[in-house]
Amino acid sequence: MTNKHKNRKLILTASILLIFTFAILVALANRYSANQLKETVHEHAKVIAKSMWDITPHTITDYLRLAADQNSYRQVVITDEQGNIFTSINGPELSGIDRPLLALGVIGQEKYKTAITYQGNRLGVIEVEWYRKTIYDTIYIFLILFLVTAVIWTYLLLRRSETEYRSLYEASLVGMWKIDIATGRFIKANRATQELLETDHQELLSKFFLNDFIPKENRKILLDELRRNAQLFDYEIPITLPNGIIKEVSISAIYFKSDQCIEGTVIDITERKRSEEALHKARRMRQLVLDTIPQSIYWKNLRGDYLGCNQQFAEDVGIDNPLDISITQIQILQLDQNIEKHFSESDAAILLSQEPVVHAIEKVIDKNDHEKWFDRSVLPLFNLYEEISGVLCIYEDITERKLESAKTEQLERELLRAQKLESIGTLAAGVAHEINTPIQFIRDNTIFIKENVSELIEYINKQNRMIIDIADDNQHSVLKEHLKLLEEEYDFEFIREELPISADQSLEGIDRVAEIVSAMKGFSHMGSENLTEEDINKAIESTIAVSRNEWKYIAEMQTDLDSSLPLVCCYIGEIKQVILNIIINAAHAIQNIQTETDLISRVIHISTYRENDSIVICIKDNGSGIPTHIQDKIFDPFFTTKEVGKGTGQGLSLAYQTITEKHQGRLTFDSQDGVGTSFYITLPLKISVTPRD
């Protein structure tokens, strides 16, 4: 039978017993009350009989009224032997709740009469009627019984609770104890406390809690805290066991001032402390590993609050310690607002999709309108229940790498272009060599034709005159007419006039082709790998010839070259390239400002002259000029004002490097916006020999 069924049976038995007891007590109470009233009536009869002859009816009436008031009689009547009423009185009427109870029959009425005798003589009869208020006796008995039952039941419950408490107290895994403040000894301690302190109960009762277990430096703190606050929660301290072992414990205690004792609990937290220390070391190791990673790392919760980061991200946002990120207001972080907004939107998208993004290259325009490039990886974080709890982001600012990559790509394109140009130059040299031979014999043949055409025409003229001279008069006019018709038929007159002119023009064109071929051969031959003495004027002339197609439809080329210049020690191929770049820039500057209605003659003027131990090459144009605000940038790598595809920004930068570094010279310029530009290349006649870059 279960405890539940036992309890029900016990309650049922107790209830029946209580009802039976209650009924007996009520019956006994009613009987006792009735007997008491009858005894009181007998006493009234004795009093009346004893003094009946001496008391007037009025006096007896007063006595009976007093008795009725005291005993709640409804009516008292005294009669003689013949039944005549000697006197009668009515007691107090019912009031309050008694009246409805009377009407309901809960309060009844009873009568009792007895003889009035005196010294054996019967004097009369007294009859008393009263209200039978047994309901109050019943209630009273019930209350008494209820209180007694409650006391017994409470006592039993207390006993049971005490038993359960003792069982729980002993069985509890939490150490429970009580010590006397005056002596400092244990009053009691449960099994868990004994096991924690590794001392049996009897021995423990002889121990001093503070002196035997609590380190000296913690005793006063513990007592002062308890006396000040009367309670102490989760106070963590080390304790020393009798065998010398030190354990970490958590104490919660209450100070009972009236009993001068302390009761509390003690929990062994040694393993927890070790786990916390191990966890702390693991976190420090994790943070150390994260701080050595050059990329920026942070992680957030679902609300977007930062939970942690590494040192690199801390430096990005302007804080010293990465551990401070979780307590720092996001508003005071020094991360650019536009970048922070972009990161937050990207993180929110990952939280929504719950899909990782790895090595996404993202462009952000910062608050200063500068392009920033980031390589970002964002991963969703999940808790133990596989619910998304936040995001982890790893990113790197690759803006500089992007710029370097762009420069590298540009250099690769330039290298490819240079390789193509080198190939074209090699081909051009070969073509020029191949063309030179047929051009030479074509020129020789054309000279031969020119010389012999003149003699042939002279020969034909003389032949015609001789034929006319030897003809007779009759045939002269006919022959002359026939010759004239033949000349008209073959347009001999036109041939005689134009053929010499055509031969002259052919020779001029052939000489021009030969000049271009010669210039191409010279320009395509980039020169020796070593410094050589070269004719600068000749280099300028060949460069002008090669670049003719760049300027011939735009400007007039004028030269003023000093023929007395000495040879210059230089890398002639690179000097030609510098001159070519400046000529092309001059042509483009003129083209930018030139219009169909332009009345100004656009000129590129190249002059050379000696200046002390140097020679100067001046290349001047009357083009658009260089705006003042960019004049200090034109020698910077990759700087260009030309549209995409027309310039690389490398020409003047390489020219400046070639003249100043490789030739120990100077490259300067004068320019006025809208007026024109003059470049001055100053080359020393002799330079120190250095390895070529």
XYZ file of C-alpha atoms in Angstrom:
693
model
C 0.000 0.000 0.000
C 1.381 3.370 -0.991
C 1.921 6.303 1.382
C -0.843 8.167 -0.447
C -3.384 5.422 0.323
C -2.174 5.175 3.925
C -2.643 8.889 4.385
C -6.184 8.717 2.986
C -7.131 5.855 5.347
C -5.627 7.715 8.299
C -7.561 10.898 7.454
C -10.853 8.933 7.076
C -10.379 7.137 10.411
C -9.485 10.357 12.189
C -12.541 12.114 10.697
C -14.954 9.377 11.894
C -13.388 9.433 15.353
C -13.720 13.220 15.531
C -17.398 13.126 14.513
C -18.190 10.435 17.095
C -16.327 12.338 19.808
C -18.070 15.548 18.828
C -21.525 13.908 19.100
C -20.792 12.481 22.556
C -19.416 15.770 23.811
C -22.470 17.682 22.526
C -24.862 15.234 24.230
C -22.958 15.387 27.475
C -22.852 19.150 27.313
C -26.635 19.413 26.785
C -27.318 17.051 29.657
C -24.926 18.890 31.925
C -26.518 22.213 31.064
C -30.030 20.942 31.800
C -29.007 19.464 35.154
C -27.319 22.706 36.100
C -30.492 24.675 35.409
C -32.604 22.246 37.426
C -30.223 22.524 40.361
C -30.488 26.314 40.073
C -34.326 26.118 40.167
C -34.165 23.952 43.308
C -31.951 26.582 44.867
C -34.526 29.248 43.952
C -37.256 27.150 45.629
C -35.250 26.833 48.829
C -34.536 30.547 48.942
C -38.199 31.417 48.333
C -39.471 28.851 50.877
C -37.115 30.058 53.571
C -38.139 33.660 53.369
C -41.581 33.384 51.809
C -43.470 34.523 54.851
C -41.133 37.401 55.442
C -40.899 38.623 51.878
C -43.617 40.437 50.131
C -44.577 39.486 46.632
C -42.830 42.574 45.446
C -39.574 41.502 47.067
C -39.887 37.977 45.619
C -40.519 39.481 42.195
C -37.299 41.483 42.375
C -35.393 38.374 43.336
C -36.879 36.335 40.507
C -36.254 39.124 37.935
C -32.624 39.195 39.004
C -32.444 35.417 38.674
C -34.131 35.558 35.252
C -31.626 38.145 33.980
C -28.686 36.190 35.246
C -29.857 32.811 33.896
C -31.709 33.992 30.731
C -35.114 32.633 31.930
C -37.991 33.254 29.586
C -40.601 33.158 32.442
C -40.819 32.345 36.162
C -44.206 31.608 37.841
C -44.936 30.888 41.573
C -48.321 29.356 42.483
C -49.862 28.156 45.761
C -51.232 24.707 46.390
C -54.510 25.599 44.828
C -52.767 26.799 41.625
C -53.273 30.439 42.248
C -50.438 32.594 40.882
C -48.590 34.193 43.687
C -46.260 36.106 41.386
C -44.726 35.804 37.883
C -42.044 37.611 35.859
C -40.894 37.529 32.245
C -37.232 37.399 31.495
C -35.370 39.381 28.809
C -36.527 38.913 25.223
C -34.209 37.343 22.644
C -32.324 39.764 20.431
C -29.936 39.779 17.548
C -29.317 36.479 15.839
C -31.168 34.556 18.593
C -34.604 35.574 17.268
C -34.225 34.035 13.765
C -32.596 30.996 15.367
C -35.664 30.697 17.630
C -37.977 30.971 14.641
C -35.978 28.268 12.852
C -36.188 25.992 15.877
C -32.454 25.966 16.415
C -33.077 27.517 19.855
C -35.700 25.531 21.781
C -37.697 26.108 25.031
C -37.765 23.935 28.137
C -39.839 24.040 31.393
C -39.127 22.728 34.825
C -41.141 23.044 38.042
C -40.537 21.984 41.584
C -42.380 22.264 44.959
C -41.605 24.982 47.420
C -41.384 23.386 50.890
C -40.400 24.736 54.230
C -39.842 22.540 57.299
C -41.768 19.739 55.630
C -44.662 21.954 54.708
C -45.513 22.373 51.064
C -46.004 26.053 50.356
C -46.445 26.151 46.621
C -44.795 25.458 43.216
C -42.144 27.341 41.188
C -42.155 26.830 37.420
C -39.275 28.111 35.268
C -39.210 28.247 31.460
C -35.900 28.963 29.673
C -34.383 29.073 26.169
C -32.369 26.025 25.339
C -29.299 27.505 23.487
C -27.408 24.266 22.920
C -26.183 25.587 19.512
C -23.652 27.756 21.282
C -22.448 24.897 23.353
C -22.122 22.885 20.175
C -20.137 25.619 18.487
C -17.972 26.031 21.514
C -17.292 22.327 21.680
C -16.583 22.272 17.988
C -14.107 25.129 18.299
C -12.404 23.499 21.227
C -12.253 20.209 19.400
C -11.041 21.948 16.218
C -8.296 23.747 18.090
C -7.187 20.597 19.827
C -7.240 18.722 16.533
C -5.324 21.534 14.832
C -2.715 21.500 17.556
C -2.331 17.746 17.312
C -2.281 17.850 13.516
C 0.254 20.661 13.517
C 2.385 18.748 15.960
C 2.237 15.668 13.748
C 3.054 17.742 10.647
C 5.923 19.364 12.455
C 7.210 16.000 13.484
C 6.843 14.763 9.965
C 8.479 17.896 8.525
C 11.253 17.598 11.029
C 11.770 13.988 10.020
C 11.757 14.918 6.350
C 14.042 17.872 7.021
C 16.453 15.627 8.892
C 16.379 13.156 6.029
C 16.942 15.892 3.481
C 19.550 17.522 5.699
C 21.528 14.331 5.867
C 20.917 13.287 2.273
C 21.633 16.724 0.770
C 24.605 16.938 -1.559
C 25.104 20.493 -0.325
C 27.022 20.790 2.895
C 24.902 22.244 5.766
C 26.291 23.305 9.121
C 25.675 25.335 12.240
C 28.288 26.864 14.499
C 28.232 28.626 17.854
C 29.521 32.187 17.595
C 30.725 32.216 21.202
C 32.868 29.074 20.949
C 33.361 28.844 17.207
C 32.599 25.112 17.350
C 30.315 23.130 15.118
C 26.892 22.473 16.614
C 25.846 20.223 13.772
C 26.900 19.305 10.259
C 25.371 17.002 7.679
C 27.060 14.174 5.840
C 28.013 16.322 2.831
C 29.864 18.730 5.139
C 31.671 15.840 6.815
C 32.717 14.408 3.444
C 33.835 17.813 2.145
C 35.915 18.473 5.295
C 37.000 14.817 5.362
C 36.109 14.574 9.090
C 33.520 12.378 10.828
C 30.624 13.932 12.754
C 31.968 13.314 16.240
C 35.377 14.730 15.411
C 33.821 17.643 13.560
C 31.877 18.727 16.656
C 35.183 19.232 18.438
C 36.578 21.385 15.616
C 36.688 25.154 15.450
C 35.238 26.185 12.106
C 37.176 29.421 11.709
C 40.453 28.395 13.310
C 40.678 24.873 11.922
C 39.462 25.423 8.354
C 39.387 29.112 7.363
C 42.716 30.781 6.495
C 43.699 33.497 8.934
C 43.481 36.327 6.400
C 39.821 35.451 5.618
C 38.461 34.923 9.148
C 37.933 38.548 10.168
C 36.518 39.464 6.754
C 33.990 36.632 6.984
C 32.850 37.499 10.526
C 32.696 41.247 9.902
C 30.637 40.691 6.780
C 28.180 38.452 8.632
C 27.806 40.801 11.597
C 27.290 43.776 9.320
C 24.770 42.248 6.889
C 23.502 39.270 8.931
C 23.790 37.203 5.771
C 26.388 36.160 3.261
C 25.930 34.639 -0.186
C 28.391 32.810 -2.400
C 31.479 33.899 -0.501
C 34.294 31.999 -2.194
C 37.350 31.209 -0.065
C 39.992 28.484 0.199
C 39.876 26.134 3.192
C 42.621 23.923 4.578
C 41.733 20.356 5.598
C 43.403 18.532 8.506
C 45.498 16.551 6.012
C 46.813 19.803 4.498
C 44.769 19.648 1.278
C 43.406 23.032 0.159
C 39.957 23.183 -1.376
C 38.023 26.075 -2.898
C 34.528 26.386 -1.407
C 31.522 28.668 -1.732
C 29.871 29.588 1.586
C 26.379 31.010 2.111
C 25.453 31.792 5.724
C 22.962 33.591 7.964
C 23.824 35.090 11.340
C 21.162 34.570 14.044
C 21.908 37.242 16.579
C 19.324 36.006 19.123
C 20.794 32.498 19.185
C 24.364 33.708 18.680
C 24.913 31.159 15.967
C 25.575 30.951 12.262
C 23.857 28.516 9.901
C 24.863 28.058 6.340
C 25.848 25.890 3.412
C 29.187 25.001 1.894
C 29.817 23.734 -1.645
C 33.050 22.323 -3.001
C 33.932 24.440 -6.066
C 37.477 23.160 -6.479
C 36.703 21.406 -9.768
C 34.694 24.389 -10.976
C 37.619 26.669 -10.161
C 39.962 24.367 -12.031
C 37.585 24.295 -14.988
C 37.293 28.080 -14.885
C 41.067 28.412 -14.783
C 41.416 25.964 -17.673
C 38.727 27.846 -19.571
C 40.454 31.139 -18.799
C 43.759 29.756 -20.077
C 42.025 28.427 -23.194
C 40.448 31.837 -23.782
C 43.786 33.560 -23.285
C 45.376 31.127 -25.724
C 42.529 31.685 -28.188
C 42.928 35.443 -27.840
C 46.689 35.136 -28.275
C 46.188 33.111 -31.460
C 43.604 35.580 -32.738
C 45.871 38.522 -31.954
C 48.681 37.025 -34.045
C 46.435 36.777 -37.115
C 47.059 39.814 -39.359
C 43.444 39.915 -40.544
C 40.784 41.739 -38.518
C 38.355 39.409 -36.698
C 35.188 40.144 -34.712
C 32.013 38.335 -33.699
C 28.543 39.656 -32.829
C 25.267 38.449 -31.340
C 21.851 38.611 -32.988
C 21.350 42.231 -31.856
C 24.542 43.284 -33.563
C 26.449 43.832 -30.292
C 30.162 43.079 -30.430
C 31.086 40.072 -28.267
C 34.790 39.860 -29.030
C 37.566 40.675 -31.484
C 41.285 40.334 -32.073
C 43.998 42.968 -31.655
C 43.943 43.980 -35.321
C 40.232 44.833 -35.222
C 40.730 46.636 -31.891
C 43.321 48.849 -33.589
C 40.932 49.417 -36.504
C 38.236 50.773 -34.173
C 40.577 52.674 -31.849
C 40.585 50.649 -28.617
C 43.633 49.321 -26.778
C 42.361 46.018 -25.389
C 40.300 43.595 -27.520
C 38.478 42.451 -24.364
C 36.962 45.948 -24.036
C 34.987 45.598 -27.277
C 31.946 44.055 -25.540
C 31.598 46.967 -23.078
C 32.354 49.763 -25.534
C 29.539 51.825 -26.994
C 29.439 51.313 -30.762
C 28.985 55.070 -31.215
C 32.477 55.817 -29.877
C 34.281 53.253 -32.037
C 36.534 54.890 -34.604
C 35.489 52.657 -37.494
C 34.413 54.687 -40.519
C 30.604 55.143 -40.490
C 30.143 54.031 -44.084
C 32.308 50.969 -43.540
C 30.485 50.098 -40.287
C 27.119 50.444 -42.059
C 28.269 48.214 -44.920
C 29.601 45.579 -42.497
C 26.381 45.642 -40.443
C 24.195 45.197 -43.528
C 26.392 42.353 -44.749
C 26.291 40.672 -41.308
C 22.492 41.036 -41.176
C 22.219 39.325 -44.564
C 24.258 36.377 -43.258
C 22.018 36.143 -40.175
C 19.016 36.009 -42.486
C 20.384 33.491 -44.989
C 22.413 31.470 -42.439
C 24.850 30.702 -45.256
C 28.579 31.529 -44.997
C 30.327 33.863 -47.432
C 34.029 33.209 -47.986
C 36.568 35.631 -49.483
C 34.044 38.094 -50.848
C 35.818 41.086 -52.409
C 33.767 44.148 -51.428
C 34.193 47.788 -52.391
C 33.125 50.492 -49.936
C 33.177 54.270 -50.385
C 34.279 55.742 -47.056
C 33.087 59.048 -45.598
C 35.931 60.860 -47.410
C 34.726 59.467 -50.777
C 37.755 57.200 -51.055
C 37.483 53.687 -52.410
C 38.224 50.954 -49.885
C 38.510 47.290 -50.825
C 38.000 44.440 -48.357
C 38.425 40.682 -48.564
C 35.702 39.461 -46.144
C 34.558 36.079 -44.901
C 31.405 36.008 -42.751
C 30.245 32.831 -41.002
C 27.001 32.250 -39.041
C 27.423 31.080 -35.425
C 25.103 28.477 -33.839
C 24.430 27.573 -30.197
C 24.159 24.089 -28.643
C 20.576 23.807 -29.897
C 21.728 24.530 -33.477
C 19.963 27.886 -33.369
C 21.733 30.820 -34.990
C 23.271 33.036 -32.325
C 25.457 35.510 -34.208
C 28.130 35.975 -36.875
C 31.906 35.711 -37.099
C 33.676 38.004 -39.554
C 37.259 37.882 -40.825
C 38.313 40.678 -43.142
C 41.397 42.355 -44.554
C 41.831 45.800 -46.051
C 43.255 45.048 -49.506
C 43.074 48.599 -50.856
C 46.872 48.899 -51.137
C 47.052 45.440 -52.670
C 44.386 46.446 -55.193
C 46.374 49.537 -56.136
C 49.570 47.505 -56.403
C 47.702 44.911 -58.448
C 46.410 47.629 -60.758
C 49.940 48.995 -61.101
C 51.276 45.504 -61.740
C 48.636 44.871 -64.371
C 49.472 48.229 -65.967
C 53.184 47.375 -65.916
C 52.416 43.984 -67.435
C 50.433 45.696 -70.184
C 53.294 48.143 -70.675
C 55.771 45.281 -70.764
C 53.626 43.460 -73.308
C 53.361 46.673 -75.316
C 57.095 47.181 -75.035
C 57.658 43.612 -76.160
C 55.343 44.187 -79.095
C 57.108 47.446 -79.903
C 60.435 45.663 -79.583
C 59.196 43.004 -81.979
C 57.871 45.665 -84.316
C 61.203 47.492 -84.046
C 63.055 44.308 -84.872
C 60.726 43.695 -87.797
C 61.023 47.336 -88.841
C 64.794 47.058 -88.863
C 64.571 43.956 -90.978
C 61.975 45.481 -93.297
C 64.023 48.650 -93.586
C 67.047 46.566 -94.490
C 65.063 44.587 -97.040
C 63.434 47.706 -98.509
C 66.721 49.578 -98.697
C 68.167 47.356 -101.465
C 65.210 47.520 -103.939
C 64.775 51.216 -103.182
C 68.432 51.730 -104.102
C 68.250 50.055 -107.489
C 64.824 51.640 -108.165
C 66.464 55.007 -107.510
C 69.410 54.149 -109.733
C 67.064 53.032 -112.517
C 64.936 56.147 -112.107
C 68.042 58.327 -112.409
C 68.993 56.363 -115.513
C 65.505 56.841 -117.000
C 65.574 60.548 -116.191
C 68.943 61.058 -117.860
C 68.083 58.987 -120.958
C 64.535 60.360 -121.372
C 65.985 63.817 -121.871
C 68.442 62.531 -124.472
C 65.692 60.464 -126.134
C 63.419 63.470 -126.440
C 66.302 65.544 -127.815
C 67.056 62.741 -130.258
C 63.432 62.605 -131.476
C 63.321 66.365 -131.886
C 66.495 66.389 -133.977
C 65.194 63.430 -136.027
C 61.992 65.275 -136.808
C 63.900 68.379 -137.901
C 66.200 66.300 -140.155
C 63.243 64.543 -141.810
C 61.632 67.865 -142.524
C 64.871 69.332 -143.826
C 65.562 66.496 -146.329
C 62.039 66.332 -147.699
C 61.343 68.114 -151.050
C 58.958 70.899 -151.265
C 56.162 68.687 -152.509
C 56.541 66.235 -149.621
C 57.420 68.767 -146.923
C 53.956 69.917 -146.123
C 52.570 66.381 -146.266
C 55.315 64.961 -144.043
C 54.998 67.800 -141.622
C 51.279 67.172 -141.415
C 51.822 63.446 -140.797
C 54.313 64.141 -137.994
C 51.930 66.563 -136.385
C 49.126 63.984 -136.541
C 51.376 61.337 -134.954
C 52.398 63.729 -132.149
C 48.751 64.498 -131.483
C 47.803 60.824 -131.608
C 50.400 59.800 -128.996
C 50.194 63.075 -127.050
C 53.908 63.461 -127.576
C 53.889 67.082 -126.478
C 52.440 66.141 -123.020
C 54.926 63.303 -122.636
C 57.799 65.595 -123.575
C 56.755 68.143 -120.915
C 55.607 65.856 -118.072
C 58.009 62.951 -118.276
C 60.984 64.883 -116.878
C 58.813 66.333 -114.135
C 57.508 62.842 -113.223
C 61.057 61.518 -113.089
C 62.061 64.367 -110.742
C 59.073 63.683 -108.460
C 59.840 59.938 -108.419
C 63.408 60.659 -107.397
C 62.205 63.005 -104.671
C 59.752 60.350 -103.331
C 62.419 57.671 -103.476
C 64.807 59.927 -101.561
C 62.057 60.503 -98.962
C 61.428 56.750 -98.577
C 65.141 56.202 -98.217
C 65.284 58.888 -95.538
C 62.383 57.296 -93.587
C 63.900 53.836 -93.905
C 67.190 55.171 -92.662
C 65.501 56.897 -89.702
C 63.533 53.754 -88.897
C 66.695 51.687 -88.953
C 68.365 54.156 -86.661
C 65.436 54.430 -84.228
C 64.762 50.690 -84.113
C 68.369 50.137 -83.173
C 68.059 51.090 -79.471
C 71.790 51.458 -79.101
C 74.440 49.768 -77.105
C 74.002 48.423 -73.625
C 76.882 50.682 -72.662
C 77.369 54.438 -72.819
C 78.445 55.630 -76.260
C 79.256 59.004 -77.797
C 76.385 59.961 -80.075
C 75.273 62.837 -82.337
C 72.217 64.307 -80.598
C 71.132 66.323 -83.658
C 71.099 63.188 -85.786
C 69.052 61.398 -83.104
C 66.545 64.276 -83.079
C 66.217 64.231 -86.881
C 65.606 60.482 -86.980
C 63.033 60.754 -84.166
C 61.234 63.579 -86.005
C 61.115 61.422 -89.143
C 59.733 58.422 -87.285
C 57.082 60.479 -85.467
C 56.007 62.425 -88.560
C 52.625 60.716 -88.695
C 51.873 61.973 -85.144
C 52.298 65.678 -85.942
C 52.199 66.264 -89.703
C 48.428 66.927 -89.805
C 48.413 68.922 -86.551
C 51.431 71.200 -86.420
C 54.448 72.450 -88.299
C 57.770 71.028 -87.193
C 60.554 73.585 -86.890
C 64.133 72.835 -85.905
C 67.083 74.962 -84.899
C 69.847 72.476 -84.246
C 73.323 73.667 -83.354
C 75.627 71.907 -85.818
C 78.644 72.652 -83.672
C 77.491 70.454 -80.816
C 80.014 67.845 -79.760
C 79.172 64.201 -79.384
C 77.348 63.362 -76.146
C 78.019 60.321 -73.961
C 74.587 58.643 -73.523
C 72.296 55.685 -74.029
C 71.114 56.914 -77.398
C 68.130 54.582 -77.706
C 66.647 55.848 -74.457
C 67.329 59.499 -75.374
C 65.402 58.951 -78.624
C 62.516 57.467 -76.617
C 62.442 60.512 -74.313
C 62.415 62.914 -77.284
C 59.690 60.842 -78.976
C 57.490 60.923 -75.833
C 57.783 64.698 -75.510
C 57.068 65.247 -79.246
C 53.947 63.062 -79.021
C 52.793 64.905 -75.877
C 53.304 68.229 -77.677
C 51.234 66.997 -80.651
C 48.438 65.884 -78.317
C 48.533 69.222 -76.449
C 48.108 71.076 -79.749
C 45.351 68.700 -80.871
C 43.429 69.346 -77.614
C 43.252 73.113 -78.258
C 43.030 73.090 -82.043
C 39.676 73.892 -83.731
C 38.521 74.133 -87.366
C 38.491 77.949 -87.126
C 41.911 78.125 -85.416
C 43.814 80.984 -87.101
C 47.000 80.464 -85.069
C 49.771 78.479 -86.718
C 50.493 75.571 -84.392
C 54.201 74.802 -84.164
C 56.471 72.273 -82.496
C 59.922 73.843 -82.304
C 63.013 71.811 -81.412
C 66.333 73.465 -80.763
C 69.693 72.430 -79.367
C 72.487 74.471 -77.872
C 75.460 74.126 -75.584
C 75.417 75.351 -72.027
C 78.801 75.055 -70.282
C 79.661 71.335 -70.024
C 76.176 70.236 -71.059
C 73.959 70.349 -74.102
C 70.308 71.380 -73.909
C 67.434 70.071 -76.019
C 64.416 72.400 -75.979
C 61.095 71.064 -77.291
C 58.520 73.845 -77.387
C 54.857 73.865 -78.445
C 52.060 76.420 -78.461
C 49.399 73.912 -77.401
C 47.049 73.778 -74.414
C 49.749 74.007 -71.758
C 49.764 72.249 -68.379
C 47.261 73.439 -65.731
C 48.996 74.899 -62.661
C 47.315 72.548 -60.156
C 48.795 69.411 -61.753
C 52.258 70.664 -62.721
C 53.824 69.067 -59.641
C 52.353 65.656 -60.550
C 53.268 65.165 -64.221
C 56.397 63.149 -63.406
C 54.483 60.833 -60.998
C 54.070 57.198 -62.144
C 50.671 56.442 -63.722
C 49.594 60.092 -63.648
C 47.836 61.070 -66.871
C 45.230 63.590 -68.005
C 44.487 61.701 -71.205
C 41.380 59.658 -71.780
C 41.371 55.886 -71.220
C 43.318 54.059 -73.908
C 45.318 57.094 -75.037
C 47.850 57.319 -72.268
C 49.345 55.177 -69.511
C 50.867 57.852 -67.273
C 54.302 56.265 -67.681
C 55.894 58.334 -70.493
C 57.072 61.407 -68.590
C 57.771 59.365 -65.437
C 60.143 57.072 -67.343
C 61.592 60.065 -69.220
C 62.354 61.821 -65.935
C 63.940 58.670 -64.529
C 66.016 58.163 -67.698
C 67.387 61.719 -67.776
C 67.963 62.289 -64.045
C 69.089 58.841 -62.887
C 70.698 57.182 -65.886
C 72.208 60.305 -67.486
C 72.732 62.486 -64.400
C 70.942 65.298 -66.189
C 67.870 67.432 -65.681
C 64.372 67.401 -67.174
C 62.477 70.641 -66.522
C 59.642 72.548 -68.093
C 57.917 75.930 -68.344
C 54.212 76.000 -69.047
C 51.273 78.375 -69.182
C 47.765 77.053 -69.297
C 46.348 77.765 -72.782
C 49.640 79.217 -74.095
C 52.056 76.338 -74.432
C 54.853 74.296 -72.848
C 58.639 74.123 -73.194
C 60.572 71.034 -72.038
C 64.321 71.313 -71.423
C 66.492 68.197 -71.535
C 69.922 68.965 -70.117
C 72.558 66.279 -70.706
C 76.149 66.446 -69.419
C 78.777 65.825 -72.083
C 80.453 63.249 -69.880
C 78.872 61.155 -67.110
C 80.279 58.633 -64.689
C 79.957 55.069 -65.880
C 77.449 53.095 -63.808
C 75.841 49.711 -64.407
C 72.780 50.051 -66.524
C 69.408 49.387 -64.772
